mmCIF file of C-alpha atoms in Angstrom:
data_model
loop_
_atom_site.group_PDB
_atom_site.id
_atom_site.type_symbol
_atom_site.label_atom_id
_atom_site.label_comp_id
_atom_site.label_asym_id
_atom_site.label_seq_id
_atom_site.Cartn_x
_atom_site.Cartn_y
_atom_site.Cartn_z
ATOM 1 C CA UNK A 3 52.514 138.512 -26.428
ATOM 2 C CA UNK A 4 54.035 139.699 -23.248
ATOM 3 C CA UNK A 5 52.981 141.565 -20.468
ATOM 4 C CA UNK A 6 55.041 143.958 -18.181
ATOM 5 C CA UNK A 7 54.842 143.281 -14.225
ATOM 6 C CA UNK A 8 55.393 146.593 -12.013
ATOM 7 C CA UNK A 9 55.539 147.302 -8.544
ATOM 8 C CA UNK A 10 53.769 150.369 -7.021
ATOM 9 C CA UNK A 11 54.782 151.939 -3.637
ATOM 10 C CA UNK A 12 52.769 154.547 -1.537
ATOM 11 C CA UNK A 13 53.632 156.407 0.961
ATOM 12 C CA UNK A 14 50.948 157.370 3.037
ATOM 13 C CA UNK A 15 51.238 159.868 5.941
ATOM 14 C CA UNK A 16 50.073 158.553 9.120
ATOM 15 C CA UNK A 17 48.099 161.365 9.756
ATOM 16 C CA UNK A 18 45.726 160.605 6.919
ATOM 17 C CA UNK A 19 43.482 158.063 9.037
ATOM 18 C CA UNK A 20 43.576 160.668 11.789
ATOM 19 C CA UNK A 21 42.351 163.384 9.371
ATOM 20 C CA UNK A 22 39.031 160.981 7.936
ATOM 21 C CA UNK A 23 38.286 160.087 10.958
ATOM 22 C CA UNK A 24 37.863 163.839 11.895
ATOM 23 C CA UNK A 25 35.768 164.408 8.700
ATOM 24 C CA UNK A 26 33.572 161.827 9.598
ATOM 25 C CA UNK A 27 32.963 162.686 12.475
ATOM 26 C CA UNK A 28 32.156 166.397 11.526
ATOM 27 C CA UNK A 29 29.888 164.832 8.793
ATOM 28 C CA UNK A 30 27.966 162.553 11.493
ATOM 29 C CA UNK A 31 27.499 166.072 13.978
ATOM 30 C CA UNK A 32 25.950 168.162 11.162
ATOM 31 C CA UNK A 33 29.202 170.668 10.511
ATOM 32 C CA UNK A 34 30.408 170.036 6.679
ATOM 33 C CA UNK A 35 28.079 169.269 4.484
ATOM 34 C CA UNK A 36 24.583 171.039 3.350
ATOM 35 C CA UNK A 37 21.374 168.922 3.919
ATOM 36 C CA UNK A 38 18.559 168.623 6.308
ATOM 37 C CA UNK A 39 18.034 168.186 10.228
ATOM 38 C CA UNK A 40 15.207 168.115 12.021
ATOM 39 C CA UNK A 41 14.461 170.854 14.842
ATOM 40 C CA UNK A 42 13.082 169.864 18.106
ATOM 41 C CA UNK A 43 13.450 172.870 20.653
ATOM 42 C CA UNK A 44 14.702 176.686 20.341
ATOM 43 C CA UNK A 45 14.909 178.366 23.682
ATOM 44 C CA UNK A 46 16.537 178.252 26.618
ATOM 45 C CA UNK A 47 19.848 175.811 27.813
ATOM 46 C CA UNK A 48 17.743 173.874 30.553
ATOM 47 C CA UNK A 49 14.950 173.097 28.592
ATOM 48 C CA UNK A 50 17.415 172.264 25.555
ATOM 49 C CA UNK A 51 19.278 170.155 27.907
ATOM 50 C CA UNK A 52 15.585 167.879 29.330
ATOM 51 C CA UNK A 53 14.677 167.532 25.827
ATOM 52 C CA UNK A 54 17.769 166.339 24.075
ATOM 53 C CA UNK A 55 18.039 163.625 27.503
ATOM 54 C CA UNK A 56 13.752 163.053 26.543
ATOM 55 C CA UNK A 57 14.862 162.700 22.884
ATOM 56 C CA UNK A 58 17.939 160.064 23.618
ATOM 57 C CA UNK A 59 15.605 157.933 25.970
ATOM 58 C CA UNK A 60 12.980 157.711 23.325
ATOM 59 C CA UNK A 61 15.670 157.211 19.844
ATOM 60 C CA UNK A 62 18.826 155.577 18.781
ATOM 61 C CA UNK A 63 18.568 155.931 15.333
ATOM 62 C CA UNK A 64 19.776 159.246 14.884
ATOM 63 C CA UNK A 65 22.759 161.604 16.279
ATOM 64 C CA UNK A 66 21.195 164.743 18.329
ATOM 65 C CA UNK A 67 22.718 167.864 19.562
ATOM 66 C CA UNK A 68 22.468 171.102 21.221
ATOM 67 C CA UNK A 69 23.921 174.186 18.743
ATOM 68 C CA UNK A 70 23.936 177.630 20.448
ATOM 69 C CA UNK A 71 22.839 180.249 18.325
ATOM 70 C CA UNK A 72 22.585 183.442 20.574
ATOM 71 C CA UNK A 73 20.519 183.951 23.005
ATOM 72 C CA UNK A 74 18.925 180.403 22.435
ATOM 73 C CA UNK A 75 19.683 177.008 22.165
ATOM 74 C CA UNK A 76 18.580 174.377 19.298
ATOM 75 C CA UNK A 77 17.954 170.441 19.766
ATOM 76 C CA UNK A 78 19.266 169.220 16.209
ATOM 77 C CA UNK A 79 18.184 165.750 15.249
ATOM 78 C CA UNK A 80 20.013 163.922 12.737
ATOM 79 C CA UNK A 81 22.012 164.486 9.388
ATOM 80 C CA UNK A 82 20.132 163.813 6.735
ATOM 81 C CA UNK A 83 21.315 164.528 3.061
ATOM 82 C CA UNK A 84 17.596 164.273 1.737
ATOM 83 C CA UNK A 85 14.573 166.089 1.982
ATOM 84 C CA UNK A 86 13.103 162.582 2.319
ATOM 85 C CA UNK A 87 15.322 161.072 4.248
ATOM 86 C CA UNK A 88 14.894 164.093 7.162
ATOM 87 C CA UNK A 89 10.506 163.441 6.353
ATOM 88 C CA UNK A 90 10.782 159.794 6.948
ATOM 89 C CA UNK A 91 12.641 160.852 10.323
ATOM 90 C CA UNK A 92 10.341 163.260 11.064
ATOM 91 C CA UNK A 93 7.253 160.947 11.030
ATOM 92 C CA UNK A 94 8.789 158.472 13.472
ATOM 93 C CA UNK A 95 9.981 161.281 15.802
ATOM 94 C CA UNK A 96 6.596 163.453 15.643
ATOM 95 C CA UNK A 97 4.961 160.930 17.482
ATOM 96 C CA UNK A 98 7.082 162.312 20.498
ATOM 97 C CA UNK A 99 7.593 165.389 19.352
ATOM 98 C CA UNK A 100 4.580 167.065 18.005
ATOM 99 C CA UNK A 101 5.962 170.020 17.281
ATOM 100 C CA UNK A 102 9.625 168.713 15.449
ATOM 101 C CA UNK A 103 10.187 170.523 11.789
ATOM 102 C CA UNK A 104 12.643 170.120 9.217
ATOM 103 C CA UNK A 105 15.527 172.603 8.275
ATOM 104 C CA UNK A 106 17.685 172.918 5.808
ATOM 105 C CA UNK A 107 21.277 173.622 7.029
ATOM 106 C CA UNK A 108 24.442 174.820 4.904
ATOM 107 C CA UNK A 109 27.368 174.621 6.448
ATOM 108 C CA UNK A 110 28.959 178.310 7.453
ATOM 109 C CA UNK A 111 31.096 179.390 4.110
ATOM 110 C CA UNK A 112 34.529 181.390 4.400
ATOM 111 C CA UNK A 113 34.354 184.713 3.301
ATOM 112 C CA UNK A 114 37.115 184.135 0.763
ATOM 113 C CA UNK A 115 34.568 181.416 -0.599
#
């Protein structure tokens, strides 16, 4: 019995790593994929802006954001594929945030989609 030995080449564009790095980041900062966050303010930028600063002094664990949505601004906590996942969250970050609720997010679809 014999066995055949091959060689296999790839040519990978250099742009590749650039391009999963981008999707990963987009991933971590809630904008591909549908799933949960967790909601801690809706109003006004200054407010938005103490509370996300509060938020970041009190947690590590999870990414947070501000997303405008006109007129107001939304503190976003965290990317959370699970319903469970974004509960566990929410039980640790309640205790600072009394009035934090999860949401489900899907990310904005193309109108040719």
């Amino acid at each position: 019995m014999t066995a055949q030995q091959g060689q296999v080449t790839v040519n990978e564009d250099p742009q590749i790593a650039e391009l999963l790095d981008l999707k990963k980041s987009m991933e971590k900062n809630n904008k591909l994929a549908d799933g949960y966050t967790i909601q801690l303010y809706y109003g006004e930028l200054n407010t938005a802006n103490k509370t996300l600063r509060h938020y970041k002094n009190s947690f590590a664990e999870w990414p947070a954001n501000i997303e405008y949505e006109t007129p107001n601004y939304k503190v976003w906590v965290g990317n959370f594929s699970t319903r469970l996942e974004a509960d566990q969250a929410l039980v640790k970050i309640q205790e600072k945030f009394p009035a934090a609720f999860p949401i489900k997010r899907s990310r904005a679809k193309k109108k040719d989609e």
